[in-house]
Structures are given as C-alpha cells and as structure tokens.
Coordinates of C-alpha atoms in Angstrom, one line a residue:
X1 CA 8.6 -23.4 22.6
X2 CA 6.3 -21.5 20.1
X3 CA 7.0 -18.2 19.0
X4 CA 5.0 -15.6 19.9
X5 CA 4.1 -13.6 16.7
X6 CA 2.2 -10.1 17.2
X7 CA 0.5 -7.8 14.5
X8 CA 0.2 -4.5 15.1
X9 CA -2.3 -2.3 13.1
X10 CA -3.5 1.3 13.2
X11 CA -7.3 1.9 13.3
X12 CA -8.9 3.8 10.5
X13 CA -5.1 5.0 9.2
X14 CA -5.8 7.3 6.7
X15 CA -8.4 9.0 9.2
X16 CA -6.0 8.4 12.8
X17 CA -3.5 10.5 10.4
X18 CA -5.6 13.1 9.6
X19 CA -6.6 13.9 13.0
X20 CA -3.6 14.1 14.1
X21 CA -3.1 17.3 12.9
X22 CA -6.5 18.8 12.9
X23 CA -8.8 18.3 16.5
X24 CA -11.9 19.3 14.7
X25 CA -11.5 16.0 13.1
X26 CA -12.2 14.4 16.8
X27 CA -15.8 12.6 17.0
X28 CA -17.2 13.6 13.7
X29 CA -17.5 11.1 10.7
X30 CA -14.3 11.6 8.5
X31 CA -14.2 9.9 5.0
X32 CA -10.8 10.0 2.8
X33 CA -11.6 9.2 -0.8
X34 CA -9.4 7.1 -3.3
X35 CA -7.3 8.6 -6.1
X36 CA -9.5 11.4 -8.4
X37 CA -11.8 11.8 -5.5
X38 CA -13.8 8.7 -6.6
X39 CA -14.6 6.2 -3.7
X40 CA -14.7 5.8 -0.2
X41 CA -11.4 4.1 0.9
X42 CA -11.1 4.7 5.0
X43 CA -13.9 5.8 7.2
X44 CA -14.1 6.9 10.6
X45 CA -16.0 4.7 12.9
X46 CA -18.7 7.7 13.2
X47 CA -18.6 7.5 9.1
X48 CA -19.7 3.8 9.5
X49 CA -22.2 4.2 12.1
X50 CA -23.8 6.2 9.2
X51 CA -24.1 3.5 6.5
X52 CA -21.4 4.7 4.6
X53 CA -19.7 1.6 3.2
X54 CA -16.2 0.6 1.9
X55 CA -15.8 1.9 -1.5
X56 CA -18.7 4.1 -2.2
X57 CA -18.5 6.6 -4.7
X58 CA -18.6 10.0 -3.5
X59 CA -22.0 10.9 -5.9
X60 CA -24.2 8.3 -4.3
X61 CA -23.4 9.4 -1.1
X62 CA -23.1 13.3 -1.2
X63 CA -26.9 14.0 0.2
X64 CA -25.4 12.0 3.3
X65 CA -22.0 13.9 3.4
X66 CA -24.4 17.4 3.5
X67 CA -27.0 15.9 6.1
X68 CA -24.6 14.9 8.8
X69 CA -21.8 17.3 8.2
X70 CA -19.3 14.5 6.8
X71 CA -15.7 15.3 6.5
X72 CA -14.4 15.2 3.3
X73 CA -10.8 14.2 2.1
X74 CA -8.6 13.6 -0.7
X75 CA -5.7 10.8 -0.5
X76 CA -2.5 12.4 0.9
X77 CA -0.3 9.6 0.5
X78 CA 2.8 11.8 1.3
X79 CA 1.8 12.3 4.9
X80 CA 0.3 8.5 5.2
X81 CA 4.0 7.3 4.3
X82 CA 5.8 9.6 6.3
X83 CA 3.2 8.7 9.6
X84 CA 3.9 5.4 8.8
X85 CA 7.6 5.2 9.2
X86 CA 6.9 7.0 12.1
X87 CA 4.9 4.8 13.8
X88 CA 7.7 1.7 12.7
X89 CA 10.3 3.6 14.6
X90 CA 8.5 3.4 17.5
X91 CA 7.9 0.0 17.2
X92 CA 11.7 -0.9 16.7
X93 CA 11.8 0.9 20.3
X94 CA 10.1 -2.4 21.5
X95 CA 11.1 -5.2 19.2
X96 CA 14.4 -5.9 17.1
X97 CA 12.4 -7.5 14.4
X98 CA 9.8 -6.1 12.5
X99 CA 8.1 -6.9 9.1
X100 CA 6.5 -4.5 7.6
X101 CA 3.1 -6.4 5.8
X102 CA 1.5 -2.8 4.9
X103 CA 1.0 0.5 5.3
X104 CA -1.1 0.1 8.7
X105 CA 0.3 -3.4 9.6
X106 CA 3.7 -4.6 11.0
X107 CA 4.1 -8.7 12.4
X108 CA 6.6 -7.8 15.3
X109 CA 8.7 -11.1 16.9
X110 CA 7.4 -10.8 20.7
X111 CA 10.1 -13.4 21.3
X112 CA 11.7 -13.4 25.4
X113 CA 9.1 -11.1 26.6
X114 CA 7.5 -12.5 29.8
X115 CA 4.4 -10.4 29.9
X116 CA 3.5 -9.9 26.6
X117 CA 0.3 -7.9 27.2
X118 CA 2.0 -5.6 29.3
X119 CA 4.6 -5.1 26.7
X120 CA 2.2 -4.9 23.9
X121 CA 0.1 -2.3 26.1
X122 CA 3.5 -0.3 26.8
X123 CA 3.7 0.1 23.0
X124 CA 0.3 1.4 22.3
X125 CA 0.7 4.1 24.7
X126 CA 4.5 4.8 23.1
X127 CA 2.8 5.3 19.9
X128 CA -0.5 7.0 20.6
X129 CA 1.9 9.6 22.9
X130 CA 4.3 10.0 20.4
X131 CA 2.8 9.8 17.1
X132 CA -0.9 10.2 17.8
X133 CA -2.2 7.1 16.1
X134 CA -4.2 4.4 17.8
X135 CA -3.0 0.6 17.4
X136 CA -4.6 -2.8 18.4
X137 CA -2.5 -5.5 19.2
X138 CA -3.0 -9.4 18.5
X139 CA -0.8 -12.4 19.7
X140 CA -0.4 -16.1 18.5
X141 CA 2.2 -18.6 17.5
X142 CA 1.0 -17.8 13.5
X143 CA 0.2 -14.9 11.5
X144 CA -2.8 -16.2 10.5
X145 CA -4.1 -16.5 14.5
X146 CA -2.5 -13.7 15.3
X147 CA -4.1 -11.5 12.5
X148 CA -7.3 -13.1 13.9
X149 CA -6.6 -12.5 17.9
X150 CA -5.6 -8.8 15.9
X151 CA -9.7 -8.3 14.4
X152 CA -11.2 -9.7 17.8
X153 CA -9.0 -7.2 19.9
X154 CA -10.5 -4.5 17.2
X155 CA -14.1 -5.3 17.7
X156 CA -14.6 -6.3 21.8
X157 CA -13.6 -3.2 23.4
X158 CA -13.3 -5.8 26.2
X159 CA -9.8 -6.2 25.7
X160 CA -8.3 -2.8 25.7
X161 CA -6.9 -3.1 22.1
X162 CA -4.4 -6.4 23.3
X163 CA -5.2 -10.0 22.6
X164 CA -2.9 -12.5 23.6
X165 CA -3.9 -16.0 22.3
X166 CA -0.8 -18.0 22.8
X167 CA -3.0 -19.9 25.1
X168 CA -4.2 -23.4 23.7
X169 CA -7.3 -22.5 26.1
X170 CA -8.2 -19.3 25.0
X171 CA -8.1 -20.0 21.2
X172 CA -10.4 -22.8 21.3
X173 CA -12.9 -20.7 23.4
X174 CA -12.5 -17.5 20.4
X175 CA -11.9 -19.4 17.2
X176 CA -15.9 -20.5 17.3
X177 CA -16.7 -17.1 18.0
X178 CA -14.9 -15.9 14.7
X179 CA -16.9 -16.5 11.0
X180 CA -14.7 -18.0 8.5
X181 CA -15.2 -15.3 6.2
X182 CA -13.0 -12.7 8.6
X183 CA -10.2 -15.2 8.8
X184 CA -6.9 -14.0 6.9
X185 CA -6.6 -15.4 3.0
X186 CA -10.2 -16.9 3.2
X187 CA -11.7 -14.8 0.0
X188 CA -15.5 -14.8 -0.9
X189 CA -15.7 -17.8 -3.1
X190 CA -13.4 -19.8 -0.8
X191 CA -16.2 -18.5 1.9
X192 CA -19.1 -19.8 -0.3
X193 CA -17.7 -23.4 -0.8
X194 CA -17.1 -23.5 3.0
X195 CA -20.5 -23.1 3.6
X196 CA -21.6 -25.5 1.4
X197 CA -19.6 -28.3 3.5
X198 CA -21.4 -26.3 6.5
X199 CA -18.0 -25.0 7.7
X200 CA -19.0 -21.4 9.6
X201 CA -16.6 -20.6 12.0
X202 CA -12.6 -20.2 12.3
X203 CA -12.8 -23.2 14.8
X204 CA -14.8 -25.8 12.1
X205 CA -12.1 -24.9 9.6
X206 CA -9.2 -25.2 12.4
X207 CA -10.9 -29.0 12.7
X208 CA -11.1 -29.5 8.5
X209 CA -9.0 -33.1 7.1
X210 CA -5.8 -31.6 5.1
X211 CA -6.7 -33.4 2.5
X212 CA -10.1 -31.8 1.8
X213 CA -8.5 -28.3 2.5
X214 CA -6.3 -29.0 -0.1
X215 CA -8.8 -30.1 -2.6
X216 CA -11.2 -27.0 -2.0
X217 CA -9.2 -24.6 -1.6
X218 CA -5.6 -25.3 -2.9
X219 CA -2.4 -25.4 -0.8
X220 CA -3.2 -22.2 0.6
X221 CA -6.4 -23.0 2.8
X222 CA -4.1 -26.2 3.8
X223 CA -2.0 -23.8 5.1
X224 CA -4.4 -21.8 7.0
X225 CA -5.6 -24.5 8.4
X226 CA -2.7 -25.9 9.6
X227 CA -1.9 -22.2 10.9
X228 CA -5.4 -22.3 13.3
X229 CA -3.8 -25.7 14.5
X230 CA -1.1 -23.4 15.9
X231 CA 2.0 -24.9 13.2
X232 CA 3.3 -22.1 11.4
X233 CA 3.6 -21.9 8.0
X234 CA 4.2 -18.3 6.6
X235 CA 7.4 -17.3 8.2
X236 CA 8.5 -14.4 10.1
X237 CA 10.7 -12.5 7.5
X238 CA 13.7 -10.8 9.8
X239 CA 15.5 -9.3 6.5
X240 CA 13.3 -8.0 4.3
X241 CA 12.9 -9.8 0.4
X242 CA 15.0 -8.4 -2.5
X243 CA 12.1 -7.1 -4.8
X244 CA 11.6 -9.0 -7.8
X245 CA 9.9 -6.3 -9.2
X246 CA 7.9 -2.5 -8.8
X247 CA 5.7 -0.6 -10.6
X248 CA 4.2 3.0 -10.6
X249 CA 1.3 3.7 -12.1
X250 CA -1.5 6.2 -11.6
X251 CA -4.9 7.5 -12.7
X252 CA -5.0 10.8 -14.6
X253 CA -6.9 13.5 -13.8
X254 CA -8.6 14.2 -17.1
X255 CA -8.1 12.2 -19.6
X256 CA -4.7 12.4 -21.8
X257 CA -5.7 13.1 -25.6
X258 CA -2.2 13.5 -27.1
X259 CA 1.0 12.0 -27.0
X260 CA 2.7 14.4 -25.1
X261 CA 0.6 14.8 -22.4
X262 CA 1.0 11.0 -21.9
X263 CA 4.7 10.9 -22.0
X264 CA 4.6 13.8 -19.4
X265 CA 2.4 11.3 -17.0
X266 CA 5.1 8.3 -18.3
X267 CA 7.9 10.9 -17.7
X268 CA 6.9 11.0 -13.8
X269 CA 6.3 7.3 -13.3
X270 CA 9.7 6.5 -14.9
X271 CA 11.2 9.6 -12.5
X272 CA 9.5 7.6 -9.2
X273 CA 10.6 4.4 -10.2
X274 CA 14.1 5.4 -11.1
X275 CA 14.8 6.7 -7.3
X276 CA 12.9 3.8 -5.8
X277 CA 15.0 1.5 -7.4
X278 CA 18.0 3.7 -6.0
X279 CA 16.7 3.5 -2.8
X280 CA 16.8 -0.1 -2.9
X281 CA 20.4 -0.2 -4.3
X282 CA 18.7 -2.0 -7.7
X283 CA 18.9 -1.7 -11.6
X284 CA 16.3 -3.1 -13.4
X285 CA 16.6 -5.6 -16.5
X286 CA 13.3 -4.8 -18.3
X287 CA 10.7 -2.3 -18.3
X288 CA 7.1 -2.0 -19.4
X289 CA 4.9 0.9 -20.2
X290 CA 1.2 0.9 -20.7
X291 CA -1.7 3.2 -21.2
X292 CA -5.4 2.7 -21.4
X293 CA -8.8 4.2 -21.6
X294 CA -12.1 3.8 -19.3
X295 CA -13.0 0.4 -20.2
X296 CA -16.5 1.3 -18.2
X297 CA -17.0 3.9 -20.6
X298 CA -18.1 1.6 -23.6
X299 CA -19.8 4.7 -25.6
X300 CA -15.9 6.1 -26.1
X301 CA -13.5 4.6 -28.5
X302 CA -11.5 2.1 -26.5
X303 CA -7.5 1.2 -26.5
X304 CA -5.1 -0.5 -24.9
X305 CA -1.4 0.0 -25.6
X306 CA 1.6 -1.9 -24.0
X307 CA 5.0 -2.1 -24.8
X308 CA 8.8 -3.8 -22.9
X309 CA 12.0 -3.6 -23.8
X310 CA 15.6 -4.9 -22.5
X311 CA 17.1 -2.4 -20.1
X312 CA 20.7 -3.4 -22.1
X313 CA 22.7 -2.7 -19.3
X314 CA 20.6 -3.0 -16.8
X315 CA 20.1 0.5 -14.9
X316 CA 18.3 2.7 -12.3
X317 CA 19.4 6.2 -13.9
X318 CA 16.6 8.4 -14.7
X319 CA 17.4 9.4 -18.4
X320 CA 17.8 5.8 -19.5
X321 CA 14.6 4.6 -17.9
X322 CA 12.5 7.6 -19.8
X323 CA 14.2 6.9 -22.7
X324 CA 13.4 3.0 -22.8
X325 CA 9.4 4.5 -21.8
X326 CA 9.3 6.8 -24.8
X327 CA 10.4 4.0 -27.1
X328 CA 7.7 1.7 -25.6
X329 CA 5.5 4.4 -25.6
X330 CA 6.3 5.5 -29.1
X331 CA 5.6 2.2 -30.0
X332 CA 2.4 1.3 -28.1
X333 CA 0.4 4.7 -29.6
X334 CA -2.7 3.8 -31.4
X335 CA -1.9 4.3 -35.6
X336 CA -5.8 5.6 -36.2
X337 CA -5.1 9.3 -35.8
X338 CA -8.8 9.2 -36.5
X339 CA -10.0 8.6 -33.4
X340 CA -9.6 10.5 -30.5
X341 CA -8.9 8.4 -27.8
X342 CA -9.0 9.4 -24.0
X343 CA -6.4 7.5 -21.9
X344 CA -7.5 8.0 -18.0
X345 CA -4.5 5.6 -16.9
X346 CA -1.1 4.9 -17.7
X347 CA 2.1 3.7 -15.9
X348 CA 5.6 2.0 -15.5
X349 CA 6.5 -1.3 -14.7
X350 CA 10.4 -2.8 -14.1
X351 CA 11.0 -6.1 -13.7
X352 CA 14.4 -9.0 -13.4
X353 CA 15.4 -6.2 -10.7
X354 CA 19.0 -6.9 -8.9
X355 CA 21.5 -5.5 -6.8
X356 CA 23.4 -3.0 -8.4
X357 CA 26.8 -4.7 -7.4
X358 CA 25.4 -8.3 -8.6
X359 CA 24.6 -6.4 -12.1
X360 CA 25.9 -8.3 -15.6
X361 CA 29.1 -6.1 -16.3
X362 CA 28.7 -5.1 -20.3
X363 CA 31.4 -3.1 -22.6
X364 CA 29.5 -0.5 -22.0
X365 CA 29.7 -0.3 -18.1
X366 CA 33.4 1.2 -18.1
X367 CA 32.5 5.2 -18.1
X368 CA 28.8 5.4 -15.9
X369 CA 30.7 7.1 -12.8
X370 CA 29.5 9.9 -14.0
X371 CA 25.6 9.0 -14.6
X372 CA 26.1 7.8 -10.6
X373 CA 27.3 10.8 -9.5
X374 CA 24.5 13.0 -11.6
X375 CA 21.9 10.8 -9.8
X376 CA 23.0 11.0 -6.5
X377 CA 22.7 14.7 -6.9
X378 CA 19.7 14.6 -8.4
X379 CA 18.5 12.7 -5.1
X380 CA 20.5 14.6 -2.9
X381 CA 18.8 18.3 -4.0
X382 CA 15.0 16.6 -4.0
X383 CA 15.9 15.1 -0.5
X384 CA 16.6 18.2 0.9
X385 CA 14.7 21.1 -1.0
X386 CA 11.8 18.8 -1.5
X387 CA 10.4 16.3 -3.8
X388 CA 9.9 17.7 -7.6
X389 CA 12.4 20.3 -7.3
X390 CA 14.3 19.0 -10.0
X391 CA 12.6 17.2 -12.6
X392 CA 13.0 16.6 -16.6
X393 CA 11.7 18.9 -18.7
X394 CA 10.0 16.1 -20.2
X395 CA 7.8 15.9 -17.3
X396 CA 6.1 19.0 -18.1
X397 CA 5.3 22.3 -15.5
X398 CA 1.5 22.4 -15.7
X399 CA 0.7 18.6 -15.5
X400 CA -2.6 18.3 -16.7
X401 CA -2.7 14.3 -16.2
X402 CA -2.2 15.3 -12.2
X403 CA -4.3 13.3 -9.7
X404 CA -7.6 14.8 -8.7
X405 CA -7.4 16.1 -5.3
X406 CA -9.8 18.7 -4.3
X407 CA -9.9 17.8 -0.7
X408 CA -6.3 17.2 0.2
X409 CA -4.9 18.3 3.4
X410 CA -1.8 19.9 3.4
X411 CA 1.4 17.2 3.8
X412 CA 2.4 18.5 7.3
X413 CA 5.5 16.3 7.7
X414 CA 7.5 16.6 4.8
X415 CA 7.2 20.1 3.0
X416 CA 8.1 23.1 5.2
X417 CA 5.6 25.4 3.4
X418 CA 3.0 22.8 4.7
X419 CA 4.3 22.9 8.7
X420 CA 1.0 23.7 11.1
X421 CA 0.9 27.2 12.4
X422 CA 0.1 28.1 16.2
X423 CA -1.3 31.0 16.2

C-alpha cells in the first residue's frame, strides 16, 4: 500500500497574514519587503498581475507602487511565526503527524483516511475559519509528486485548492503538463542540461535511465526521478531532527563603525541563540562570530572578520555565549584603525550542538544550578512580559544597528500594546 503523503502550503504567507488583520488589504496589490526594506519578498497575486517580480528592489519599482496604489510593508517576522504555529495547530486537529518543511509548508501523513480530498477540503476550511489564511492542498505517494500535485492545485483554479494524485492514472495525464523547471530540487542549471538532452516536462524526466540521472545531475536528480516513478526516497520525518547546528545573523540598519556598536548587534544574536538553544533543550560546543562590510560597495574599504572558539563546557547560558562572542569579536576587529570601515552585517553561529543531558560532564560542571535557574527566569519574565524586557546591558538601549523597518505592521499576536482595537 503507498502512503499517501500531502503538503500543505499557505498562499502568498506573508501577505494572507497581513490581511488578516487589516480588510483594506482585501483585492488590492500588497508587497512585504525583505529585511532594511530592500526587495520584494511576497506579493499579492494583484502585485503580480502588475509586473512586480520576486525580489525587486523597492527603488526600481516605486513609480509603480505610486501609480497603482501598492501596499507597502516591512518584514514582521514576529506575527509570521506566531500565524504560523497557528496554522500547524490546526493541522494537528486533522493529522497526528506533521513535518514542518517551512514557514508556509507542512508534509502531513494522510495515512487511513478514505476520502482524502474531502479530508483535505475539511482542513482548508478549518484553517481559513479559524486562522484566516488560505491553503492549497497536494497528494502523492512522494514529496516530490506531492509538492508537484501541491503547485498544479495552486495554478488551475479547477481543483478547488485539492489535488489528489495517488492515482497511477491521473499522474501520467499531469506530469506532461508540468515543465521540469517547476519540479521540486530541479535548480536552473540542472534545468539547462535537461534541455539540452531535450527533457521539458516532469513526465520526460519521470521516463530518464537512472544511470544518466545520476551522471547529470548527481544522486539527487536520481532521486527525483525515482520519486515521479512513485518510490519514495525522502522520508516522512515523524520526530523532528536534533539540530546539528543554528545560527542568527542579521543585516544592520546603518552601517556599524565602531566596536561597540558591533558587539551590541553580536550581543543580541548571542541573546537569540542562547534561548533557542534552550528551547531545544541543547548546549552548544563551538561558536562562531562574523562581521562584514557591503561587498557590492567596491568604492568603500572592504573587511571581513571571523572568529570560533571551544564552548569548554559546552553551554546554552546567555553570559557565556556573549562572552565567547566578544573574544571572537575582539579577535576578528580589523588592526588598521586607519580606515573606517562600515560593517552592514554581522552574526552568530553554534555548532557540535547536543542534548543538554547527553552533555560531556567537565570539573567544572559541579556548581551551574545556579546559571540554570538564572536562565530559566530570564525566559520566564521575557515569556510573559514580552520579548526584550530583560536584556544585557551589553546589548545597548538605543540600537542603532536595528533592522530597517519603516513599513511594519504592528505584531498583533504577541505584544498586548499591539492588540487590534474595535472601535
């Protein structure tokens, strides 16, 4: 028996999540911009219809934005979580296994459900009524078909949003329909070399020899080939992966001139990292900071700084993961006080992560009930009074290196000052 394997995805996320709380948002072309305000990252569908394409920066398209009375936003990736998680709990409500892929996707195991497009249908509704997002639905025996029956669902309004292709019948009559280049891990160059063998559609790769798969395009077109065949290869992960590593790493505002403003910025993404590696009941082994300037600005003195060290014992407290990124950082600053450098990015990264109970015991491990305990409260107080309400000093109050974001909407869902008003 094959497994039925679903995908469910939300359309246009970042814009479905702003509308939820604004109606004025309804019908009218709605762009959300990447971090600083620079690119086009989601667009409505009425943003598209305009010509506005993935990753445009704002400047090149602001006489378009005026003309048709765009609707200009700022990344608010506190509220995109928080709808997220909102939208998996209703999907728990229909399936007990779910794998979260990203922030808009989840592969859900549709496994004992006789009418699977009534049940996928039944969940749409769930989560449009409940969370206010729109999903589309795609079903196979593979990811990789089912992230296919997933885009045709999105584009042929013909379907209602549900595609079930767990039918030998139906797949061979879509699969020529679908160009190679749409089909899941299929990148541009590995499009280009297709063509050349004059391999167009998801069906003429489906029909490829292994052995030439293989050749062009490593193991991993073998494997979505033998996925199209309907023999699944990428599994269906019930319990999610213990991380092998995490980073956090952001963009400044303005650029960071001196060392302190840095270590503010390095200060913050040592703080996030520290409680997401709590969160995931982890200590980390090593960590890495670096710090760079525009490398498209080629008329400003360039640098790149990067620095680890041993996390000796491995940890997930705060104050020894800041203290480990001001050594590295200390370390990594450029000698030529000459110059004046601009560093526009910087950020954290931990890596040999494990569980904090399968943590290498050292000497020094005997007295750190205390350093939980402080941490805990530290969580505890910015779980309930809101994130940033305690922070190190170290972190600084004005924040200069901040994120550009002139068009954010307010983060409805998880600060109370930010709760909609009814008036």
């Amino acid at each position: 028996m094959k497994r039925p394997i679903a995908i469910s995805d939300s359309a246009n996320f970042y814009v479905s999540a702003e509308r939820i709380f604004d109606p004025t948002l309804k019908n009218v072309p709605v762009i959300v911009l990447s971090n600083n305000d620079g690119c086009a990252v989601a667009r409505s569908d009425e943003a598209k219809a305009l010509g506005i394409k993935m990753g445009q920066p704002l400047h090149l398209i602001r006489d378009k934005v005026e003309a048709h009375g765009v609707r200009v936003f700022s990344s608010n990736y506190t509220l995109y979580g928080d709808i997220s998680r909102r939208v998996v709990e209703v999907y728990e409500d229909f399936t007990p296994n779910v794998e979260i892929y990203s922030i808009d996707e989840c592969f859900l195991d549709f496994t004992g459900f006789p009418d699977r497009t009534a049940h996928a249908r039944a969940m749409r509704a769930a989560v449009l009524r409940r969370i206010g997002v729109p999903v589309r639905v795609g079903i196979a025996p593979t990811k990789t078909l089912a992230k296919c029956a997933n885009d045709i669902a999105k584009k042929n309004p013909i379907f209602a949003g549900v595609l079930d292709m767990m039918d030998d019948a139906l797949t061979d009559w879509l699969l020529p329909m679908v160009p190679v280049g749409d089909l899941w891990g299929v990148g541009r160059q590995t499009e280009k070399k297709l063509h050349g063998l004059g391999i167009h559609t998801a069906a003429e790769l489906r029909d490829m020899p292994l052995r030439q798969a293989r050749s062009l395009g490593t193991v991993v077109l073998e494997r979505t080939v033998l996925e199209l065949q309907g023999e699944p290869c990428l599994s269906f992960d019930e319990v999610e992966p213990q991380r092998k590593g995490m980073a956090v790493t952001r963009s400044a505002g303005m650029p960071m001139t001196d060392f302190d403003t840095l270590f503010q910025a390095l200060t913050a993404h040592a703080t996030r990292a520290a409680e997401k590696l709590r969160q995931h009941g982890l200590v980390a082994g090593t960590l890495t900071v670096f710090f760079h300037t525009n490398r498209h600005r080629m008329d400003r003195p360039q640098y790149s700084g990067s620095r680890s060290t041993r996390m000796t014992p491995m940890s997930s407290d705060t104050f020894h993961l800041v203290e480990a990124a001001r050594r590295c950082a200390q370390s990594a600053w450029p000698k030529d006080h000459t110059r004046p450098f601009g560093f526009t990015k910087a950020g954290i990264m931990l890596d040999d992560l494990l569980r904090f109970e399968d943590r290498p015991l050292t000497l020094f491990d005997a007295p750190k009930s205390k350093s939980q305990a402080l941490m805990a409260a530290l969580d505890e107080v910015n779980d309930r009074f809101g994130k940033k309400t305690v922070v190190l000093a170290s972190e600084g109050m004005k924040r200069p290196w901040s994120l550009r974001s002139d068009h954010r909407s307010p983060r409805y869902t998880t600060r109370l000052s930010d709760l909609p008003v009814v008036r």
